[in-house]
Tab-separated table of C-alpha atoms in Angstrom:
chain	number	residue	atom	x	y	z
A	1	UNK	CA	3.300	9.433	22.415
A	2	UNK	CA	1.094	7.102	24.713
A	3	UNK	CA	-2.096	5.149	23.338
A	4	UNK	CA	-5.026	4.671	25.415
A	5	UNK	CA	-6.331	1.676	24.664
A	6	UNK	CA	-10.699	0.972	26.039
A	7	UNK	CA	-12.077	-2.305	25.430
A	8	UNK	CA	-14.829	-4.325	27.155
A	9	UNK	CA	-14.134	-5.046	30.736
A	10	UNK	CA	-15.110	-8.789	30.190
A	11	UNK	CA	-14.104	-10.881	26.639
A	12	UNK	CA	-15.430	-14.233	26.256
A	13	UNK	CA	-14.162	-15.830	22.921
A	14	UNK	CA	-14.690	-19.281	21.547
A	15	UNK	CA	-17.645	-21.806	20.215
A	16	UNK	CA	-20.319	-21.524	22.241
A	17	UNK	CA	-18.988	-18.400	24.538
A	18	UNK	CA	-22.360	-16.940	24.749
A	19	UNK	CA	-23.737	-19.660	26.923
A	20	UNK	CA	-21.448	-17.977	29.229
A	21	UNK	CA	-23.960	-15.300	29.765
A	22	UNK	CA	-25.180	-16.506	33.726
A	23	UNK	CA	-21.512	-16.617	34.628
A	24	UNK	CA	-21.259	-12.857	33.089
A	25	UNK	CA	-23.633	-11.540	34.801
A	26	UNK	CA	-23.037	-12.712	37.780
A	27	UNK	CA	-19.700	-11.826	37.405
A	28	UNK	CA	-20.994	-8.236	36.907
A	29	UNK	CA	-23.874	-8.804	39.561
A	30	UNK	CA	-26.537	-8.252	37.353
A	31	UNK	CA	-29.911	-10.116	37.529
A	32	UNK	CA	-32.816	-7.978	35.378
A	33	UNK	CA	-31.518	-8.003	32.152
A	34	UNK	CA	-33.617	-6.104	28.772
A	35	UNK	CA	-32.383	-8.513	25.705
A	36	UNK	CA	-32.056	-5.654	22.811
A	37	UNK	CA	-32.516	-7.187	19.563
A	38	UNK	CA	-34.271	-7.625	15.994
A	39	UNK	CA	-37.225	-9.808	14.385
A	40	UNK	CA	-34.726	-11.996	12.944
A	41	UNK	CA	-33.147	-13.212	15.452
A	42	UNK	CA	-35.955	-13.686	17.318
A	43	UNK	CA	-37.089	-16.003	14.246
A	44	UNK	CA	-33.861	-18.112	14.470
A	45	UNK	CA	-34.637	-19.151	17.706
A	46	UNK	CA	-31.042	-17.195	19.242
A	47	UNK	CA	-33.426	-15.400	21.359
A	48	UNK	CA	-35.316	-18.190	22.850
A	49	UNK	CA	-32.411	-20.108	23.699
A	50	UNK	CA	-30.571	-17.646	25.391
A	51	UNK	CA	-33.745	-16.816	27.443
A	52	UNK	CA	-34.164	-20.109	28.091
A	53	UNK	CA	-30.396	-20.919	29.393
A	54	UNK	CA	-31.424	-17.686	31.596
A	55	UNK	CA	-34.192	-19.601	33.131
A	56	UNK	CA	-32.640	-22.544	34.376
A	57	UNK	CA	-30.815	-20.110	36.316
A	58	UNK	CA	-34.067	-18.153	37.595
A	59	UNK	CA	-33.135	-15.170	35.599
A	60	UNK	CA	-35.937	-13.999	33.399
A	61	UNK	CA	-35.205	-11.180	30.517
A	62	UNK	CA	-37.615	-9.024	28.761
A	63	UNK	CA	-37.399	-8.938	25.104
A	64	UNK	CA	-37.258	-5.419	22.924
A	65	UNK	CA	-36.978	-6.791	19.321
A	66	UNK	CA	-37.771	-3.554	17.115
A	67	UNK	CA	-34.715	-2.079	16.402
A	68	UNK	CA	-34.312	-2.228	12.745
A	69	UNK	CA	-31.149	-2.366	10.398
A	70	UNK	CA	-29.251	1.625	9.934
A	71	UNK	CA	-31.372	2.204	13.011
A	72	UNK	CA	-32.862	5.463	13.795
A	73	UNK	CA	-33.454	8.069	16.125
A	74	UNK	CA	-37.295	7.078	15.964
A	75	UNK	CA	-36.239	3.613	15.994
A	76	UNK	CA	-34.960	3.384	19.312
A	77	UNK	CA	-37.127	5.590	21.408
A	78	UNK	CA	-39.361	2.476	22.294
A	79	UNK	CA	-36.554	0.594	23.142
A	80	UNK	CA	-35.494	3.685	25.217
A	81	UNK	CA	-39.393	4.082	26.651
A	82	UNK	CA	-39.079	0.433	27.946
A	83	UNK	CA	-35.647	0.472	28.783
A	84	UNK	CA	-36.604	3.016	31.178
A	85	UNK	CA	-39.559	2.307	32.304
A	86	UNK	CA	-38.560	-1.321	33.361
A	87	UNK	CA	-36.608	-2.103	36.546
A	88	UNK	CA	-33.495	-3.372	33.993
A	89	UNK	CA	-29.798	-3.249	35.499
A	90	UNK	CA	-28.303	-4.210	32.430
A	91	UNK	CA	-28.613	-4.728	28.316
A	92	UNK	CA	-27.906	-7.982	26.714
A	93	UNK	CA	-27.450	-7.100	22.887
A	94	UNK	CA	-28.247	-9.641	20.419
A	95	UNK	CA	-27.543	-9.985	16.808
A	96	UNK	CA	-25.711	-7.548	14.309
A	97	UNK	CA	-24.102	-4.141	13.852
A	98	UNK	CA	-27.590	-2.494	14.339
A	99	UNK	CA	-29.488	-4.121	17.215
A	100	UNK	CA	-25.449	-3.728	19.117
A	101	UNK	CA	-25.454	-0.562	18.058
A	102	UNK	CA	-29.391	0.504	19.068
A	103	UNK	CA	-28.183	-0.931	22.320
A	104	UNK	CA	-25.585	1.718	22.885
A	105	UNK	CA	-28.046	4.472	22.497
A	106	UNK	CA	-30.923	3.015	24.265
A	107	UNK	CA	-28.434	2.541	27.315
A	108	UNK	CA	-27.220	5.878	27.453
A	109	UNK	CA	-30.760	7.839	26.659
A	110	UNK	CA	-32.620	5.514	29.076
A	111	UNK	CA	-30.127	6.570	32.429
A	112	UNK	CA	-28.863	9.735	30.946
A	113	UNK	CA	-32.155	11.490	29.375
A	114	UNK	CA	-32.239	13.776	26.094
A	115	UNK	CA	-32.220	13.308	22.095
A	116	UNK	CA	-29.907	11.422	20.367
A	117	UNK	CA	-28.661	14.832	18.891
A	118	UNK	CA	-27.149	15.814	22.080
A	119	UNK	CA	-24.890	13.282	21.988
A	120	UNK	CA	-23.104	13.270	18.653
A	121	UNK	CA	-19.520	13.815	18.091
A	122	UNK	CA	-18.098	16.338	18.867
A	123	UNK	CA	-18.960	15.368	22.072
A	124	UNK	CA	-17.100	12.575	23.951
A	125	UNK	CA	-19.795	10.737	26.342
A	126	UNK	CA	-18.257	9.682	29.288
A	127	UNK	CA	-21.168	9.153	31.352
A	128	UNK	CA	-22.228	5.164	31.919
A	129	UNK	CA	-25.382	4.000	30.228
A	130	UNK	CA	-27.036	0.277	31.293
A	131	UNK	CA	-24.224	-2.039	31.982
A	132	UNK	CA	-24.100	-3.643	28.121
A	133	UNK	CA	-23.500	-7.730	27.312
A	134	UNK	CA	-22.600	-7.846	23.638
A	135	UNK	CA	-23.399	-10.873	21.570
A	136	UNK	CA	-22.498	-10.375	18.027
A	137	UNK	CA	-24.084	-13.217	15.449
A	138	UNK	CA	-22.487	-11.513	12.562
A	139	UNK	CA	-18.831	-11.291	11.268
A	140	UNK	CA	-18.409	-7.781	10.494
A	141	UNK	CA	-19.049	-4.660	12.533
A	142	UNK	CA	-16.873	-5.067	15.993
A	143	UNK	CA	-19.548	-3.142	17.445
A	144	UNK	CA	-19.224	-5.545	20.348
A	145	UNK	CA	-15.496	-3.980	21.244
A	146	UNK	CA	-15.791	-0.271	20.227
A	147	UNK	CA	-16.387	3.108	21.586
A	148	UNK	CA	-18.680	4.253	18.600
A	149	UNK	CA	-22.455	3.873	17.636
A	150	UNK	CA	-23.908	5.266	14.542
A	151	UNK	CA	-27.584	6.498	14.414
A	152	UNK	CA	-29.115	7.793	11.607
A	153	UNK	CA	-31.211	11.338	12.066
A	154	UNK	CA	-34.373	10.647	9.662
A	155	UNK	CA	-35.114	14.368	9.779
A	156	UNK	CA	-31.586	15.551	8.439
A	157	UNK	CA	-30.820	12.402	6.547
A	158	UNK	CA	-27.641	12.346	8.651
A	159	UNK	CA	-25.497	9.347	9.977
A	160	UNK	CA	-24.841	10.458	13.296
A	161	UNK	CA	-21.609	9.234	14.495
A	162	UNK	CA	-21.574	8.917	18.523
A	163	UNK	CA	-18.356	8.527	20.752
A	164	UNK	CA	-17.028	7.515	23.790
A	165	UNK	CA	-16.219	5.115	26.642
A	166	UNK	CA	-19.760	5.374	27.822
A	167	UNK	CA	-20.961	3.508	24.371
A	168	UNK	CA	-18.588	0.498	25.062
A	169	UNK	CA	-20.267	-3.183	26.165
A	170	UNK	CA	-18.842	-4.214	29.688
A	171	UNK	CA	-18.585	-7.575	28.161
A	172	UNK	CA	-18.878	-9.129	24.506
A	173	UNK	CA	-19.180	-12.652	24.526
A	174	UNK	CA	-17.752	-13.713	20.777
A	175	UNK	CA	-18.978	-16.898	19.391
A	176	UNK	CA	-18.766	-17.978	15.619
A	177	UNK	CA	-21.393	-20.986	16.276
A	178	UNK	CA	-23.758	-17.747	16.179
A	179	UNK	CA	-22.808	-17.158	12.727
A	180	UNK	CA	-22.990	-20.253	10.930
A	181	UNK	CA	-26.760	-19.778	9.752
A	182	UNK	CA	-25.604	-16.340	8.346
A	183	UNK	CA	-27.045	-16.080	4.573
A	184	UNK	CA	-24.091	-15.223	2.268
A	185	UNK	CA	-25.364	-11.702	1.182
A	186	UNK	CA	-24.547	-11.266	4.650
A	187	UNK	CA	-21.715	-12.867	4.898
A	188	UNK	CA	-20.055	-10.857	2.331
A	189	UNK	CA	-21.484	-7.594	3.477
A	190	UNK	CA	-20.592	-7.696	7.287
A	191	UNK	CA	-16.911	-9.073	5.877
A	192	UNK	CA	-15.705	-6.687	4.067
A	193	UNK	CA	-17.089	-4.120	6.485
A	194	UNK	CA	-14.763	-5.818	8.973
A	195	UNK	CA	-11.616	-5.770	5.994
A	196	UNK	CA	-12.184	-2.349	5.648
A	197	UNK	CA	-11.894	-1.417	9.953
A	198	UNK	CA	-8.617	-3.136	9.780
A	199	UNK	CA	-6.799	-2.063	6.531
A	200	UNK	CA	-8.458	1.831	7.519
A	201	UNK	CA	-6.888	1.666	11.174
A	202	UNK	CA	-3.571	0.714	9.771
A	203	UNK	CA	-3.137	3.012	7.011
A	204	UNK	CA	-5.318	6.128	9.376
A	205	UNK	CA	-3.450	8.843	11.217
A	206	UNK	CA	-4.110	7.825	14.728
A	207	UNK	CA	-2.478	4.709	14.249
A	208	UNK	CA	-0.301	3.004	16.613
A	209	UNK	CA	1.633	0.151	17.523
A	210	UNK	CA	-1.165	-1.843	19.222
A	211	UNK	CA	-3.822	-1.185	16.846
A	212	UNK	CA	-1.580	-1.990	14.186
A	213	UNK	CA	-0.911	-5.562	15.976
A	214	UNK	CA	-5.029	-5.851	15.725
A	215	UNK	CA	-5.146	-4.749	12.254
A	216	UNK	CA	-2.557	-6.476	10.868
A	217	UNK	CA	-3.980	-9.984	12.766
A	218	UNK	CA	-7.642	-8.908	11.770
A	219	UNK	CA	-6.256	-8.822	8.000
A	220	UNK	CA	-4.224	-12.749	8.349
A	221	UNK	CA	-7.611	-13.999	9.433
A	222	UNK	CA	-10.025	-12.373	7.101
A	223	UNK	CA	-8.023	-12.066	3.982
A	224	UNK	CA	-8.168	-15.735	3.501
A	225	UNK	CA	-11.004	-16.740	5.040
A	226	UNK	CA	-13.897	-14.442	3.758
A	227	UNK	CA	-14.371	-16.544	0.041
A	228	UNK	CA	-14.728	-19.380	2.149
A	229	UNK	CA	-17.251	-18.337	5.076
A	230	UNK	CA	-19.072	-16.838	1.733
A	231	UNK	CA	-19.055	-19.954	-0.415
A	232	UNK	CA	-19.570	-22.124	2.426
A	233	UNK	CA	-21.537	-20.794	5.375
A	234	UNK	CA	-20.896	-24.299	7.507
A	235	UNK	CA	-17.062	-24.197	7.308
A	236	UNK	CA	-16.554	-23.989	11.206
A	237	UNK	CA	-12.932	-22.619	10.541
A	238	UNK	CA	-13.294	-19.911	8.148
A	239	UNK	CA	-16.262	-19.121	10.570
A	240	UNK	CA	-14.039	-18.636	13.692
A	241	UNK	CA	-11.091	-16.894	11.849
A	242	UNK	CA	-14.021	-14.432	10.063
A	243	UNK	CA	-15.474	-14.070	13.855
A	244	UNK	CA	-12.464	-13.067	15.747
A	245	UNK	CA	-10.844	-10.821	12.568
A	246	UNK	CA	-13.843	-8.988	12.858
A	247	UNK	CA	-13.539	-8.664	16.801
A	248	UNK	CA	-9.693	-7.954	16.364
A	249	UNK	CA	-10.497	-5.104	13.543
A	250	UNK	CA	-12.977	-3.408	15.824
A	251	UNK	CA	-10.823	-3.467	18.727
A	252	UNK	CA	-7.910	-1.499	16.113
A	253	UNK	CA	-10.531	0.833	14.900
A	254	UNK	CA	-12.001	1.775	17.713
A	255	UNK	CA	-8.358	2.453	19.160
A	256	UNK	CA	-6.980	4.236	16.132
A	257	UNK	CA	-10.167	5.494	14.139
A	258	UNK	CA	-11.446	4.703	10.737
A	259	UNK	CA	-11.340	6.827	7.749
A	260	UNK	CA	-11.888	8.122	4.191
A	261	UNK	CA	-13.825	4.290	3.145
A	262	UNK	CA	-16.439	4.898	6.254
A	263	UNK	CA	-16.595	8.928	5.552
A	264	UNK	CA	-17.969	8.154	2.120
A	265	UNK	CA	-19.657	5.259	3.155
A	266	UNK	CA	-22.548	6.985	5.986
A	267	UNK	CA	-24.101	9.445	3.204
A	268	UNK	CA	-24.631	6.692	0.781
A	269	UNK	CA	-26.525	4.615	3.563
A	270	UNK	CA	-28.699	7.417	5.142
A	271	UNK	CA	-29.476	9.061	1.376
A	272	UNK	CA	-30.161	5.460	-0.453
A	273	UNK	CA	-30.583	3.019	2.797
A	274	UNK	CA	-27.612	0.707	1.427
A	275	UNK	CA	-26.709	-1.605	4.259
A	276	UNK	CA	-22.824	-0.076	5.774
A	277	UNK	CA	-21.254	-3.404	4.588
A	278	UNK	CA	-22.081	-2.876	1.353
A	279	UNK	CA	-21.885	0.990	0.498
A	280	UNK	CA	-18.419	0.257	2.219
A	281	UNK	CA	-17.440	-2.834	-0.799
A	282	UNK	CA	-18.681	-0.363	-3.090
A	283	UNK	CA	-15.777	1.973	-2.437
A	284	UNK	CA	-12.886	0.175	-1.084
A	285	UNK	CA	-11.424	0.001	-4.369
A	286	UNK	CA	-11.565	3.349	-5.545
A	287	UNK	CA	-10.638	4.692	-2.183
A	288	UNK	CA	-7.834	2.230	-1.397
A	289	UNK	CA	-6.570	3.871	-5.029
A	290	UNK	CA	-6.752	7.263	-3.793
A	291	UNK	CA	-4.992	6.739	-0.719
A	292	UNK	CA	-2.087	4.415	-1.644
A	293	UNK	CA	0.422	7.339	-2.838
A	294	UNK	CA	0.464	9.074	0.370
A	295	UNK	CA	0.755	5.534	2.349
A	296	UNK	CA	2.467	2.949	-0.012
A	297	UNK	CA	4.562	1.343	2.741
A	298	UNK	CA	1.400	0.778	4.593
A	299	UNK	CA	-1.272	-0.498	1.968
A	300	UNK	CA	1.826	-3.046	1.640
A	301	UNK	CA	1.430	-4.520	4.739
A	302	UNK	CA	-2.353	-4.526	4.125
A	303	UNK	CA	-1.496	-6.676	0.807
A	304	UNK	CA	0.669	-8.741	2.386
A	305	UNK	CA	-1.495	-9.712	5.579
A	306	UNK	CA	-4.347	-10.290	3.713
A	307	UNK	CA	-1.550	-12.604	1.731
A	308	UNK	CA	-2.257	-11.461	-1.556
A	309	UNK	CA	1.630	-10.112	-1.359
A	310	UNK	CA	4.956	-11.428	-0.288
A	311	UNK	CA	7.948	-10.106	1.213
A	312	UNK	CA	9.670	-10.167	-2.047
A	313	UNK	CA	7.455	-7.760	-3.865
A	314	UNK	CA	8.039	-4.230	-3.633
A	315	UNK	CA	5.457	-1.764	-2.286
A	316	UNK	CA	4.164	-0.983	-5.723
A	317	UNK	CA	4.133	-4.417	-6.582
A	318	UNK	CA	2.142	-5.101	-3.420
A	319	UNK	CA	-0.236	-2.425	-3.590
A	320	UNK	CA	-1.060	-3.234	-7.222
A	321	UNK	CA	-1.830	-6.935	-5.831
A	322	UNK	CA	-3.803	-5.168	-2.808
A	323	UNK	CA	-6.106	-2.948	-5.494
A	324	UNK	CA	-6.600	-6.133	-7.813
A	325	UNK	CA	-7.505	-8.143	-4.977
A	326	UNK	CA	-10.094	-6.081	-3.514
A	327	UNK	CA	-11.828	-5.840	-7.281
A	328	UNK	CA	-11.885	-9.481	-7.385
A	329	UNK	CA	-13.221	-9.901	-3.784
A	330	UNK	CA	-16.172	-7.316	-5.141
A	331	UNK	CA	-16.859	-9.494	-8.217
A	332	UNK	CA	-16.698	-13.241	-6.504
A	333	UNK	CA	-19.016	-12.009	-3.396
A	334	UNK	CA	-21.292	-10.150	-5.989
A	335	UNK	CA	-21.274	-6.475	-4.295
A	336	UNK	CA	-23.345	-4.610	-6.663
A	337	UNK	CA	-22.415	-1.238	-8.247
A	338	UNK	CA	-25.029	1.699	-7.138
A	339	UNK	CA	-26.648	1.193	-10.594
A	340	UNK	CA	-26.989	-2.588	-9.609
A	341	UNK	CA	-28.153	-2.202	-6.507
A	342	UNK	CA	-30.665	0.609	-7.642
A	343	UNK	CA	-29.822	3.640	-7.059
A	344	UNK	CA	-30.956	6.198	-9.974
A	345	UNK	CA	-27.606	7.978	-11.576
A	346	UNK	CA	-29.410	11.602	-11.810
A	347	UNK	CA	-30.752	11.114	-7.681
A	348	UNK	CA	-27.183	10.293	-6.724
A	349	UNK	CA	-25.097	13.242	-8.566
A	350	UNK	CA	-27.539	15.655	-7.648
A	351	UNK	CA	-26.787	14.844	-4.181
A	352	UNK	CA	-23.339	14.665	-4.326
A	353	UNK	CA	-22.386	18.046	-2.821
A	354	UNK	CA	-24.463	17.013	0.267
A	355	UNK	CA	-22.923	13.265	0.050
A	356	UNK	CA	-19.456	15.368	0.615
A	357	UNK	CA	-19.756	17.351	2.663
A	358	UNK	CA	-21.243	15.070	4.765
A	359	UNK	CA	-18.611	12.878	4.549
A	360	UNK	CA	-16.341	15.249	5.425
A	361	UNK	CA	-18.221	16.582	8.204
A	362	UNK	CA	-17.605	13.099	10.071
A	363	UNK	CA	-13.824	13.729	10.739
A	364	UNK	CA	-13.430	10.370	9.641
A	365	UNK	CA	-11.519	11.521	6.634
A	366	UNK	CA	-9.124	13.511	8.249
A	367	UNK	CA	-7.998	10.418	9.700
A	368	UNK	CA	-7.104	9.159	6.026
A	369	UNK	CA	-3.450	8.702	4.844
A	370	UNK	CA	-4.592	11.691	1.965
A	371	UNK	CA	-6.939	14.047	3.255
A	372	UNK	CA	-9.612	14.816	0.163
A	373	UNK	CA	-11.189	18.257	-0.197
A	374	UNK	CA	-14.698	18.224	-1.510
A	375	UNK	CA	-14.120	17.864	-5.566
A	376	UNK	CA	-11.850	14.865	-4.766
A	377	UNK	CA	-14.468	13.397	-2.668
A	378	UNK	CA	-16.989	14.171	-5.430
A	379	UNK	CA	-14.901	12.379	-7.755
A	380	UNK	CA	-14.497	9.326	-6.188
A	381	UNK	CA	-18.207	8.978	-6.211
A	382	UNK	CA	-18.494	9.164	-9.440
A	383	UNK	CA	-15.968	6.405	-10.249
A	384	UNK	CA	-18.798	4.484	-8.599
A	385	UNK	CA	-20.469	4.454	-12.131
């Protein structure tokens, strides 16, 4: 069996990599760039600065900064109305998961035309949106090397997963210096997202040898570096290895797929707007638990990666270290349990039919080394309290 492998036609990687932006677009021979990003970052001043670099080369971006976090399919139709309306030949997408992600979908509905809807998976979208320049400035999604955005449909409730080589940046420019201001909430959030997109492309179905290489790298540079980007947002080191583990693990899971984790994860976040970070920490554990008897070879390569295992332990020894381990990552970086975080305990069980069969509506657990059916799904929501 052959892989095909998609990534972003230009990678710049390294401190300071997106002041490479003129010599991108150039590169691409682009000159009327839309910056897509959020109120935040326009606040931190990453905005300013890159429109200002811009300048001194007589390039002069507009500036669409309401996209909002678990964006929406009302959310970016004014990003799409200006993206179309303007005289843009290409998106430069600033900040996190979300404004990325907006970016994909505002790129494809401004050239291509239609709802959202019509553009959900099943269907593969192979048409080419707005050229995209990714700059991440958190640790966590990999949105900036995948063929995947996720927009939520405020009418249904529903995460809408979107696919295809149309939705991947042309470039992603990957610098840590972007995330050294990063608060630690998250800092913890976007890092376990990006533990989870490694150890779910290793142990998922579609797995092969070079997203495994990814994964396995992603989890030797998270696994002990996330405590410390947490504790201590100015450690430049944990910084970079948190930065490119998260690029690595979205380059395996966008080439091998994720699973049960982010199947669960999209009904929490449309039903009780918990950032994807977080309802993801919330059931890596329980999940991870699930899934290790049909994969235990597998999860032990996770453990031992991550280097909470060593060579001398035996799978179950491993994967007992692996499940311990990701409690006590939970605990030190304070992810909060549903209750915690305040979600009532009568809204979520009633919903929990809808939650799974939601979740298995995705695909994504299909992908998973044990395939739930709806009561199993149920069930691990409920270990969630």
């Amino acid at each position: 069996m052959s892989t095909q492998v998609i990534l972003p036609r230009i990678m710049q990687v390294g401190e300071n990599a997106s002041q490479e932006i003129p010599n991108v677009l150039a590169s691409l021979g682009c000159k009327r760039p839309l910056i897509i990003t959020d109120k935040i970052m326009v606040q931190l001043g990453y905005t300013s600065r890159i429109q200002d670099h811009l300048a001194n080369h007589m390039i002069f971006p507009d500036v669409f900064d309401d996209t909002v976090p678990e964006p929406t399919v009302s959310s970016i139709q004014a990003g799409v109305d200006k993206a179309r309306n303007g005289d843009y030949d290409c998106i430069i997408a600033l900040g996190g998961g979300s404004p990325i992600d907006s970016a994909k979908a505002i790129a494809i509905l401004a050239k291509h035309g239609g709802k959202m809807q019509d553009y959900k998976f099943p269907r593969v979208v192979i048409e080419s949106g707005l050229p995209i320049i990714a700059v991440p400035t958190t640790a966590g999604t990999g949105s900036e090397v995948t063929r995947f955005t996720i927009i939520t449909d405020e009418k249904s409730d529903e995460k809408m997963l979107c696919v295809g080589i149309g939705f991947m940046p042309v470039a992603a420019l990957i610098d840590f210096s972007l995330t050294l201001s990063l608060p630690s909430r998250t800092t913890a959030d976007t890092g376990i997202d990006a533990l989870t997109h490694a150890i779910e492309s290793y142990v998922s179905q579609k797995a092969n040898p070079y997203s495994d290489s990814q994964a396995l790298s992603a989890m030797r540079l998270i696994g002990p570096n996330l405590r410390r980007a947490y504790h201590d947002g100015s450690d430049k080191q944990a910084r970079e290895a948190m930065m490119l583990g998260s690029t690595l693990a979205g380059i395996a899971f966008s080439n091998a797929s994720v699973a049960l984790v982010h199947g669960m994860s999209r009904p929490i976040g449309a039903a009780f707007h918990v950032p994807h970070g977080l309802s993801n920490a919330m059931l890596l554990p329980s999940v991870t638990e699930f899934s290790i008897p049909a994969a235990p070879e597998r999860y032990a390569d996770c453990a031992r990666a991550m280097g909470v295992a060593n060579e001398q332990d035996s799978a179950e020894q491993a994967n007992q270290k692996l499940l311990e381990e990701l409690v006590a990552l939970n605990d030190e970086l304070n992810v909060p349990t549903p209750a915690q975080f305040g979600i009532k305990r009568q809204a979520f069980f009633d919903l929990l039919p809808t939650m799974a069969e939601q979740a298995l509506a995705s695909g994504s657990p299909n992908n998973n080394p044990r395939v739930p059916k709806a009561d199993e799904v149920m069930e691990i929501y409920k270990q969630l309290w």
